[in-house]
Structures are given as C-alpha cells and as structure tokens.
C-alpha cells in the first residue's frame, strides 16, 4: 500500500525548448495576429496549424470573467494587452483546456477561443497564437462538466448525458454538431488516449469503464470509485478522486488498468480531495484537505502528503521538486516545502479585503501555474498578480483591470 505522509502546517530547471518559426495567417480581433499566409499548404513546416502563427516561446493568456456583470476579457501575458470579449453574464464556472474556455450559463455553455495553445509532440513542442474568437454556445447549463484533449471535447450534463464535439469545428470558429453518447455516467467523462474514461451510473458503486469515441464500451478495469469527486489528466494517466483516495486509470500496450492510490487511513468526508489543480504536464496534483490543510498527490510515487497550512483559500504547485503555493486566508501567497511542511516564502497581502470579497459566488481567488510563473486573481482589487515562484514568490508584474476577475483560467500551456 502506498505510504501516506503527514507533515505540519526546488524549483524545476527551466525547460529549454526550440520551435520553428512559421508565419501563418489568421483573422479576428487580435491586434498581434500575423499577415495572411501566401505559401501553398505543401510548403507548410512540420507542426503547422492553419490560421495560426508559430512562436518560439509559450504564448500564455488569461481568460477572465465576472459572472455578475458579464464582463469578459483575455489578457495576453506576452504583450500585456487586454482584449475585450462579448459579455458572458451569469456564468457559474470557468473551465479551460489549454486553448478554449467554457463558461456554463442558464442559456448554455459559452465557448471562447483564446487563440493561444501548445502542441506537445513528446520530443519537441510547438507554441501557437491566433485570433481571439467567440465560438458561440453549446448545450449545457449550470453543473455542466467539460473535458478535452487535442481531438474531442466531452460535455457531461448534470444528468450524466454526454455530448462529444469534434475539436476541428471549434478550431474553425463554430461549435459544430456533437454526437450524443448512449447511456448516462457519473461525474465528468474524460478524453484520454483516443478513448473516453468514465464512471458507470451506478448510484452507490460507480465503476470505471473505458469507451471509444462513439460511446461503445471497450474496457472495464473493474475498479469501484465511491463518492467520486474531481479528476485530472496527467502523463501517467487519468486521476479520479474517490472516498478512499484516488484511482489512476492508464493505458499500456493497448490494455487499460485502474490502480488505487489510497490515503492510507480513514479521512473525514470534509477533508477529502474533491477538486485537483496542477500545472499542465505535471504528475503532482494539489487539492484542499478541508479548510486548514492541502493534499499533494504524487502520481509517480503513488503517495499522498497532507501539508498543514492553516486557513487556506487555494493551492497549486509547479510539480516535482517545486514548492507548494498556498493562497491563505490572510490574503498572502505562502510557499511550503512539501517534504517537510516548512514554510519557505511569503508575499505581502495580494487580496483586497477578505478572500471572497468582490468575488461572485461562482468564483473565488485561485492560483494558476505554468512552467515559470504563477497567477493569482484579486477580484475585489480588479487585478491579477504574476508570481515568479523560482525567486522566492517575487511579484514580477501586476495587471490592473477594468473588470472584476472573479473567474480565471490560463491558456497557451
């Protein structure tokens, strides 16, 4: 059984990547969009994506929204410019998939193409930027869960019905016509390895099943996940939070397995991990462990670590070797050594007023993390902080906004 570590209360080396520069065309409201492409498609370089400009570095952007007023913006972290998007009033959540943002409302789920994304080929990476576009609405109101990979987007409604959208349609600027899968499922259906990972609709003992993209069952690892809450895709597989810990669903040699990663002891329901946050591409996940601690799940080592932090609002980490970043109730961002639980760094107060001041009920401050920076939204102060977590949580930049960033998701990763 994997060990569970209780602790009270190294930054990774910079990843050096080279990408080929390719001038390509796009259209839209992006002031930094490139000129139209004139070469024939046969001359397109490896990794070329129609309608986009390839860049030498990650093209990070933040999608920001205020459910109360509908104000919606895309903040380009390369240029520092803010782009206005058509209002999205009444959004109940914001889910990002690295390029698109999904905002469920009473009238359906609004889809925003932020025009920034990364294509990872394993041995090398391509970074792209394109126009920011309003893709429109897809079916699905409050409670809708959206999960994507590079080929499809799976939209699961509160009743467990699933619609699968071809990403090509969204990339071309429209939601397209989804296909509805047969049956119903528990929790979010997650695209993974050209398949879909799901939990059966059994009320008391949902079981892991693997579907093809048409919804046909192709594998049933047999693992039960009681009281499922939270999921994440890592390089090691799909992680699903359960009452006794987590399940890791993975594929190897065409065979799907579901491995249990238990807490190691009984954990009260109020202190279980129910929503995971991590850096894209990382195998280290974080989740709140009630109101005064944070769980860190090392998927590689199959271990849970509970870090006692005191009153916590949000948490995240850049991954193996990095510190745990905790946005505390005092409004400051704290850094913790995950192995020892010792606090290693602290900023001054970042939040204006109490942690939930100015934040709509659909959104609270959070910590987004990429390969070199972290971002913290201050809804009441109408600003976002950029944090250099490799330099003692130094505040690198502060972005003043003309709206309340109650919801935030980073794209381009």
Short mmCIF file of C-alpha atoms in Angstrom, two decimals:
data_model
loop_
_atom_site.label_atom_id
_atom_site.label_comp_id
_atom_site.label_asym_id
_atom_site.label_seq_id
_atom_site.Cartn_x
_atom_site.Cartn_y
_atom_site.Cartn_z
CA UNK A 1 0.00 0.00 0.00
CA UNK A 2 1.44 3.43 -0.88
CA UNK A 3 2.58 5.43 2.07
CA UNK A 4 0.72 8.50 3.19
CA UNK A 5 2.87 11.22 4.69
CA UNK A 6 1.62 13.77 7.21
CA UNK A 7 3.68 16.93 7.55
CA UNK A 8 2.95 20.15 9.52
CA UNK A 9 1.33 23.11 8.53
CA UNK A 10 13.28 23.14 -5.62
CA UNK A 11 12.03 24.70 -8.33
CA UNK A 12 12.39 22.63 -11.57
CA UNK A 13 15.08 23.60 -14.01
CA UNK A 14 13.83 25.76 -16.84
CA UNK A 15 12.73 23.63 -19.77
CA UNK A 16 14.65 24.65 -22.86
CA UNK A 17 12.60 24.08 -26.00
CA UNK A 18 13.16 25.11 -29.60
CA UNK A 19 10.30 25.72 -32.02
CA UNK A 20 10.41 26.54 -35.72
CA UNK A 21 9.04 29.96 -36.57
CA UNK A 22 6.36 29.88 -39.24
CA UNK A 23 4.44 32.93 -40.44
CA UNK A 24 0.85 31.86 -40.96
CA UNK A 25 -2.43 33.66 -41.44
CA UNK A 26 -5.38 34.32 -39.17
CA UNK A 27 -8.33 36.61 -38.89
CA UNK A 28 -10.14 38.10 -35.94
CA UNK A 29 -9.81 40.74 -33.28
CA UNK A 30 -6.18 40.04 -32.31
CA UNK A 31 -4.04 43.13 -32.77
CA UNK A 32 -0.98 40.86 -32.83
CA UNK A 33 -2.34 38.49 -35.48
CA UNK A 34 0.03 37.78 -38.38
CA UNK A 35 -0.40 38.75 -42.02
CA UNK A 36 -2.26 36.29 -44.30
CA UNK A 37 -0.23 33.29 -45.41
CA UNK A 38 0.60 33.18 -49.11
CA UNK A 39 2.61 29.95 -49.41
CA UNK A 40 0.95 26.78 -50.60
CA UNK A 41 -0.03 24.21 -48.00
CA UNK A 42 2.58 21.83 -49.36
CA UNK A 43 5.25 24.23 -48.13
CA UNK A 44 3.90 24.29 -44.57
CA UNK A 45 6.50 23.29 -41.97
CA UNK A 46 6.11 20.38 -39.55
CA UNK A 47 3.57 21.24 -36.86
CA UNK A 48 1.83 23.87 -38.98
CA UNK A 49 -1.69 24.74 -37.84
CA UNK A 50 -3.90 26.58 -40.28
CA UNK A 51 -4.85 30.07 -39.13
CA UNK A 52 -2.13 30.39 -36.52
CA UNK A 53 1.32 31.86 -36.06
CA UNK A 54 4.01 29.66 -34.57
CA UNK A 55 6.18 31.22 -31.89
CA UNK A 56 9.45 30.40 -30.16
CA UNK A 57 8.01 30.58 -26.65
CA UNK A 58 4.83 29.70 -24.82
CA UNK A 59 2.02 32.15 -25.67
CA UNK A 60 0.29 32.38 -22.30
CA UNK A 61 -3.03 34.17 -21.90
CA UNK A 62 -5.59 34.50 -19.12
CA UNK A 63 -9.33 34.26 -19.72
CA UNK A 64 -11.09 36.40 -17.09
CA UNK A 65 -14.81 36.78 -16.41
CA UNK A 66 -17.19 38.48 -13.98
CA UNK A 67 -20.43 36.48 -13.69
CA UNK A 68 -22.23 39.41 -12.06
CA UNK A 69 -21.75 41.90 -14.93
CA UNK A 70 -20.81 39.55 -17.77
CA UNK A 71 -17.54 41.41 -18.38
CA UNK A 72 -15.12 39.06 -20.13
CA UNK A 73 -11.50 39.69 -21.10
CA UNK A 74 -8.48 37.86 -22.49
CA UNK A 75 -5.21 39.11 -21.01
CA UNK A 76 -2.23 38.43 -23.28
CA UNK A 77 0.68 37.74 -20.96
CA UNK A 78 3.24 38.23 -23.74
CA UNK A 79 2.15 41.71 -24.82
CA UNK A 80 0.40 42.78 -21.63
CA UNK A 81 -2.63 43.82 -23.68
CA UNK A 82 -6.22 43.11 -22.63
CA UNK A 83 -8.73 42.08 -25.29
CA UNK A 84 -12.45 42.56 -24.69
CA UNK A 85 -14.77 39.64 -25.43
CA UNK A 86 -18.55 39.75 -25.80
CA UNK A 87 -20.14 39.65 -22.31
CA UNK A 88 -20.96 36.31 -20.68
CA UNK A 89 -23.46 37.09 -17.93
CA UNK A 90 -24.38 34.57 -15.25
CA UNK A 91 -21.51 32.14 -15.76
CA UNK A 92 -21.46 29.54 -12.98
CA UNK A 93 -17.91 28.31 -13.58
CA UNK A 94 -14.95 28.52 -15.96
CA UNK A 95 -13.11 25.50 -17.33
CA UNK A 96 -10.06 25.89 -19.56
CA UNK A 97 -8.45 23.19 -21.68
CA UNK A 98 -5.27 24.99 -22.70
CA UNK A 99 -6.90 26.88 -25.57
CA UNK A 100 -10.66 27.16 -25.15
CA UNK A 101 -12.59 28.48 -22.16
CA UNK A 102 -16.02 27.05 -21.30
CA UNK A 103 -18.49 29.13 -19.26
CA UNK A 104 -21.78 27.40 -18.33
CA UNK A 105 -24.76 29.76 -18.03
CA UNK A 106 -28.53 29.35 -17.85
CA UNK A 107 -28.64 29.74 -21.65
CA UNK A 108 -25.97 27.12 -22.42
CA UNK A 109 -22.21 26.91 -22.22
CA UNK A 110 -20.35 29.75 -23.92
CA UNK A 111 -17.10 28.80 -25.69
CA UNK A 112 -14.23 31.29 -26.06
CA UNK A 113 -11.20 30.56 -28.25
CA UNK A 114 -8.38 32.45 -26.54
CA UNK A 115 -6.11 31.98 -29.55
CA UNK A 116 -3.17 30.50 -27.66
CA UNK A 117 -2.15 26.87 -27.30
CA UNK A 118 0.69 24.34 -27.19
CA UNK A 119 1.14 21.19 -29.28
CA UNK A 120 3.32 18.66 -27.47
CA UNK A 121 4.94 16.01 -29.70
CA UNK A 122 6.84 14.46 -26.81
CA UNK A 123 10.39 15.15 -28.02
CA UNK A 124 9.58 18.74 -29.00
CA UNK A 125 6.86 21.33 -28.53
CA UNK A 126 5.14 23.86 -30.81
CA UNK A 127 3.66 27.11 -29.50
CA UNK A 128 0.88 28.91 -31.39
CA UNK A 129 -1.03 32.18 -31.27
CA UNK A 130 -4.07 33.17 -33.32
CA UNK A 131 -7.09 35.45 -33.21
CA UNK A 132 -9.32 35.54 -30.13
CA UNK A 133 -12.78 34.35 -31.17
CA UNK A 134 -16.23 33.84 -29.72
CA UNK A 135 -17.11 30.29 -30.78
CA UNK A 136 -20.73 30.55 -29.61
CA UNK A 137 -22.76 28.33 -27.30
CA UNK A 138 -23.03 24.60 -26.88
CA UNK A 139 -25.77 22.76 -24.94
CA UNK A 140 -25.20 22.56 -21.21
CA UNK A 141 -26.17 24.83 -18.34
CA UNK A 142 -25.09 25.09 -14.69
CA UNK A 143 -23.42 21.93 -13.47
CA UNK A 144 -22.08 21.01 -16.90
CA UNK A 145 -18.58 19.50 -16.86
CA UNK A 146 -16.30 19.95 -19.88
CA UNK A 147 -13.13 17.94 -20.56
CA UNK A 148 -10.96 17.97 -23.70
CA UNK A 149 -7.96 16.53 -25.44
CA UNK A 150 -6.49 17.55 -28.79
CA UNK A 151 -9.20 15.74 -30.78
CA UNK A 152 -12.51 15.99 -28.91
CA UNK A 153 -14.36 17.85 -26.18
CA UNK A 154 -16.68 15.81 -23.94
CA UNK A 155 -19.56 17.73 -22.35
CA UNK A 156 -21.32 15.95 -19.47
CA UNK A 157 -24.55 17.47 -18.16
CA UNK A 158 -25.79 17.11 -14.54
CA UNK A 159 -27.99 14.15 -15.56
CA UNK A 160 -24.94 12.26 -16.85
CA UNK A 161 -25.71 12.62 -20.55
CA UNK A 162 -22.62 13.13 -22.71
CA UNK A 163 -22.13 15.01 -25.96
CA UNK A 164 -18.83 14.78 -27.80
CA UNK A 165 -17.69 17.67 -30.00
CA UNK A 166 -15.04 17.39 -32.70
CA UNK A 167 -12.32 19.94 -31.86
CA UNK A 168 -11.82 20.71 -35.54
CA UNK A 169 -15.14 22.54 -35.63
CA UNK A 170 -14.24 24.69 -32.64
CA UNK A 171 -10.84 25.46 -34.11
CA UNK A 172 -12.60 26.73 -37.24
CA UNK A 173 -14.77 29.07 -35.20
CA UNK A 174 -18.02 27.18 -34.60
CA UNK A 175 -19.28 24.62 -32.07
CA UNK A 176 -20.24 22.10 -34.76
CA UNK A 177 -22.74 19.30 -34.32
CA UNK A 178 -21.93 16.98 -31.40
CA UNK A 179 -22.72 13.30 -31.19
CA UNK A 180 -24.66 12.13 -28.14
CA UNK A 181 -23.31 9.02 -26.46
CA UNK A 182 -25.68 6.25 -25.38
CA UNK A 183 -26.35 5.86 -21.66
CA UNK A 184 -25.53 8.08 -18.71
CA UNK A 185 -22.48 8.35 -16.48
CA UNK A 186 -21.37 9.57 -13.06
CA UNK A 187 -19.17 12.66 -12.99
CA UNK A 188 -17.17 14.04 -15.90
CA UNK A 189 -16.34 11.86 -18.90
CA UNK A 190 -12.63 12.41 -19.67
CA UNK A 191 -10.96 12.04 -23.11
CA UNK A 192 -7.75 10.04 -22.84
CA UNK A 193 -5.61 8.07 -25.29
CA UNK A 194 -8.12 8.21 -28.18
CA UNK A 195 -10.74 6.90 -25.75
CA UNK A 196 -13.07 8.20 -23.04
CA UNK A 197 -12.66 7.35 -19.36
CA UNK A 198 -15.98 7.29 -17.48
CA UNK A 199 -17.70 6.02 -14.37
CA UNK A 200 -20.85 3.95 -14.67
CA UNK A 201 -24.10 5.49 -13.50
CA UNK A 202 -24.45 3.08 -10.54
CA UNK A 203 -25.54 5.28 -7.66
CA UNK A 204 -23.67 3.53 -4.85
CA UNK A 205 -20.73 1.83 -6.60
CA UNK A 206 -19.72 3.62 -9.82
CA UNK A 207 -17.21 1.53 -11.78
CA UNK A 208 -14.52 2.65 -14.19
CA UNK A 209 -15.33 1.98 -17.84
CA UNK A 210 -13.43 2.91 -20.99
CA UNK A 211 -15.34 3.90 -24.14
CA UNK A 212 -14.37 4.53 -27.71
CA UNK A 213 -15.19 7.93 -29.19
CA UNK A 214 -18.61 6.63 -30.29
CA UNK A 215 -19.52 5.61 -26.74
CA UNK A 216 -19.02 1.84 -27.15
CA UNK A 217 -17.51 0.15 -24.10
CA UNK A 218 -14.09 -1.29 -24.92
CA UNK A 219 -12.72 -2.00 -21.44
CA UNK A 220 -13.91 -2.31 -17.86
CA UNK A 221 -10.97 -2.37 -15.42
CA UNK A 222 -13.45 -3.24 -12.68
CA UNK A 223 -12.37 -0.67 -10.09
CA UNK A 224 -15.07 0.92 -7.96
CA UNK A 225 -14.92 4.63 -7.04
CA UNK A 226 -17.21 5.51 -4.17
CA UNK A 227 -18.32 9.16 -3.93
CA UNK A 228 -16.28 10.32 -6.95
CA UNK A 229 -15.21 13.96 -6.93
CA UNK A 230 -12.53 15.61 -9.02
CA UNK A 231 -10.40 14.43 -11.93
CA UNK A 232 -7.18 15.34 -13.72
CA UNK A 233 -5.22 14.15 -16.74
CA UNK A 234 -1.50 13.58 -16.17
CA UNK A 235 1.26 11.98 -18.20
CA UNK A 236 0.74 8.88 -16.05
CA UNK A 237 -2.97 8.61 -16.80
CA UNK A 238 -6.34 9.90 -15.60
CA UNK A 239 -6.71 10.53 -11.86
CA UNK A 240 -10.19 10.32 -10.31
CA UNK A 241 -10.84 11.32 -6.71
CA UNK A 242 -12.73 8.75 -4.61
CA UNK A 243 -13.83 8.43 -0.98
CA UNK A 244 -10.75 6.36 -0.04
CA UNK A 245 -8.20 8.25 -2.14
CA UNK A 246 -7.86 8.17 -5.91
CA UNK A 247 -7.87 5.88 -8.93
CA UNK A 248 -5.23 6.10 -11.65
CA UNK A 249 -6.61 4.91 -14.98
CA UNK A 250 -3.96 4.31 -17.61
CA UNK A 251 -3.30 2.51 -20.88
CA UNK A 252 -0.25 0.42 -21.66
CA UNK A 253 0.15 -1.84 -24.65
CA UNK A 254 -3.50 -1.46 -25.53
CA UNK A 255 -4.66 -2.59 -22.07
CA UNK A 256 -6.43 -0.30 -19.61
CA UNK A 257 -5.90 -0.64 -15.86
CA UNK A 258 -7.24 1.19 -12.81
CA UNK A 259 -4.84 1.40 -9.87
CA UNK A 260 -5.98 2.53 -6.46
CA UNK A 261 -3.94 5.18 -4.59
CA UNK A 262 -5.41 5.13 -1.06
CA UNK A 263 -5.00 7.79 1.59
CA UNK A 264 -3.70 5.08 3.89
CA UNK A 265 -6.18 5.81 6.66
CA UNK A 266 -9.75 6.98 7.11
CA UNK A 267 -10.19 10.59 6.07
CA UNK A 268 -13.34 12.53 7.10
CA UNK A 269 -15.58 13.46 4.18
CA UNK A 270 -14.95 17.17 4.78
CA UNK A 271 -11.18 16.65 4.36
CA UNK A 272 -11.16 14.53 1.20
CA UNK A 273 -9.73 15.81 -2.07
CA UNK A 274 -12.65 16.87 -4.26
CA UNK A 275 -11.03 19.08 -6.93
CA UNK A 276 -7.49 18.84 -8.27
CA UNK A 277 -5.23 21.61 -9.52
CA UNK A 278 -1.80 21.22 -11.14
CA UNK A 279 0.50 22.55 -13.81
CA UNK A 280 -0.32 21.19 -17.24
CA UNK A 281 2.00 18.27 -17.94
CA UNK A 282 2.83 17.72 -14.27
CA UNK A 283 2.25 14.49 -12.34
CA UNK A 284 1.92 16.28 -8.99
CA UNK A 285 -1.63 17.29 -8.02
CA UNK A 286 -2.95 19.51 -5.23
CA UNK A 287 -6.34 19.62 -3.55
CA UNK A 288 -7.73 21.27 -0.45
CA UNK A 289 -7.87 18.97 2.58
CA UNK A 290 -10.67 20.79 4.33
CA UNK A 291 -10.22 24.39 5.46
CA UNK A 292 -6.77 24.19 7.06
CA UNK A 293 -4.59 21.85 5.00
CA UNK A 294 -3.68 20.82 1.47
CA UNK A 295 -3.27 17.39 -0.12
CA UNK A 296 -0.39 16.80 -2.53
CA UNK A 297 -0.75 13.68 -4.66
CA UNK A 298 2.46 12.44 -6.29
CA UNK A 299 1.12 10.30 -9.12
CA UNK A 300 4.58 8.98 -9.99
CA UNK A 301 5.27 7.66 -6.48
CA UNK A 302 1.58 6.92 -5.77
CA UNK A 303 1.69 8.82 -2.47
CA UNK A 304 -0.45 11.39 -0.69
CA UNK A 305 1.08 14.08 1.52
CA UNK A 306 -1.01 16.27 3.80
CA UNK A 307 0.51 19.70 4.43
CA UNK A 308 -0.93 21.60 7.40
CA UNK A 309 -1.12 25.20 6.22
CA UNK A 310 -3.71 26.88 8.39
CA UNK A 311 -6.73 28.58 6.77
CA UNK A 312 -6.40 28.11 3.01
CA UNK A 313 -8.21 29.64 0.03
CA UNK A 314 -6.43 27.98 -2.91
CA UNK A 315 -3.30 25.97 -3.68
CA UNK A 316 -1.18 24.72 -6.57
CA UNK A 317 2.34 23.58 -7.42
CA UNK A 318 4.60 23.55 -10.47
CA UNK A 319 5.36 19.87 -9.91
CA UNK A 320 8.12 17.60 -8.71
CA UNK A 321 10.81 19.45 -6.79
CA UNK A 322 8.80 22.66 -6.58
CA UNK A 323 7.26 24.22 -3.53
CA UNK A 324 3.59 24.11 -2.70
CA UNK A 325 1.97 27.52 -3.23
CA UNK A 326 -0.88 28.31 -0.86
CA UNK A 327 -3.11 31.36 -1.05
CA UNK A 328 -4.04 31.78 2.59
CA UNK A 329 -6.91 33.49 4.36
CA UNK A 330 -4.55 36.34 5.26
CA UNK A 331 -4.52 37.26 1.55
CA UNK A 332 -0.85 36.37 1.07
CA UNK A 333 0.73 33.63 -1.04
CA UNK A 334 2.85 31.21 1.00
CA UNK A 335 5.44 28.71 -0.21
CA UNK A 336 5.88 25.35 1.56
CA UNK A 337 8.42 22.57 1.28
CA UNK A 338 6.20 19.59 0.53
CA UNK A 339 8.52 17.05 2.15
CA UNK A 340 8.94 18.85 5.47
CA UNK A 341 5.85 21.06 5.62
CA UNK A 342 8.04 24.07 6.46
CA UNK A 343 7.10 27.47 5.08
CA UNK A 344 9.86 28.75 2.82
CA UNK A 345 8.49 32.02 1.41
CA UNK A 346 5.65 34.51 1.75
CA UNK A 347 4.41 37.52 -0.20
CA UNK A 348 2.69 40.53 1.23
CA UNK A 349 -1.11 40.58 1.05
CA UNK A 350 -2.31 40.09 -2.53
CA UNK A 351 -6.05 40.16 -1.92
CA UNK A 352 -8.09 43.28 -1.31
CA UNK A 353 -10.23 42.54 1.73
CA UNK A 354 -11.37 39.05 2.78
CA UNK A 355 -10.61 36.22 0.33
CA UNK A 356 -14.13 36.19 -1.13
CA UNK A 357 -14.59 39.97 -1.19
CA UNK A 358 -15.73 41.07 -4.63
CA UNK A 359 -15.81 37.53 -5.96
CA UNK A 360 -19.08 36.24 -7.36
CA UNK A 361 -20.46 33.08 -5.80
CA UNK A 362 -19.30 31.27 -8.98
CA UNK A 363 -15.67 32.22 -8.49
CA UNK A 364 -13.06 32.76 -5.78
CA UNK A 365 -9.36 33.63 -5.94
CA UNK A 366 -7.14 30.84 -7.20
CA UNK A 367 -3.57 30.05 -8.24
CA UNK A 368 -2.78 29.19 -11.87
CA UNK A 369 0.67 27.78 -12.62
CA UNK A 370 2.73 27.36 -15.79
CA UNK A 371 6.38 26.42 -16.40
CA UNK A 372 7.83 29.64 -14.98
CA UNK A 373 5.13 31.78 -13.41
CA UNK A 374 2.05 31.60 -11.18
CA UNK A 375 -1.00 33.89 -11.40
CA UNK A 376 -3.29 34.97 -8.58
CA UNK A 377 -6.53 36.87 -9.21
CA UNK A 378 -7.68 39.57 -6.80
CA UNK A 379 -11.38 40.05 -7.66
CA UNK A 380 -12.08 42.90 -5.24
CA UNK A 381 -8.93 44.75 -6.29
CA UNK A 382 -9.61 44.20 -10.02
CA UNK A 383 -6.11 42.94 -10.68
CA UNK A 384 -4.01 39.85 -11.35
CA UNK A 385 -0.56 39.20 -9.90
CA UNK A 386 2.21 37.39 -11.77
CA UNK A 387 4.47 35.49 -9.39
CA UNK A 388 8.00 34.23 -10.08
CA UNK A 389 7.87 31.11 -7.94
CA UNK A 390 11.52 30.30 -8.69
CA UNK A 391 12.58 33.55 -7.00
CA UNK A 392 11.05 33.37 -3.54
CA UNK A 393 7.49 34.17 -4.76
CA UNK A 394 8.60 37.51 -6.12
CA UNK A 395 5.80 39.62 -7.62
CA UNK A 396 7.01 40.01 -11.22
CA UNK A 397 4.10 42.02 -12.62
CA UNK A 398 0.73 43.38 -11.54
CA UNK A 399 -2.04 43.72 -14.13
CA UNK A 400 -4.67 46.36 -13.33
CA UNK A 401 -8.03 45.59 -14.93
CA UNK A 402 -11.26 47.43 -15.71
CA UNK A 403 -13.38 44.48 -14.54
CA UNK A 404 -13.70 42.04 -11.66
CA UNK A 405 -11.71 38.85 -12.45
CA UNK A 406 -13.86 36.51 -10.37
CA UNK A 407 -13.19 33.63 -12.79
CA UNK A 408 -9.77 32.90 -14.30
CA UNK A 409 -8.15 30.23 -16.47
CA UNK A 410 -4.74 30.22 -18.16
CA UNK A 411 -4.37 29.07 -21.76
CA UNK A 412 -1.43 28.65 -24.12
CA UNK A 413 0.05 25.93 -21.90
#
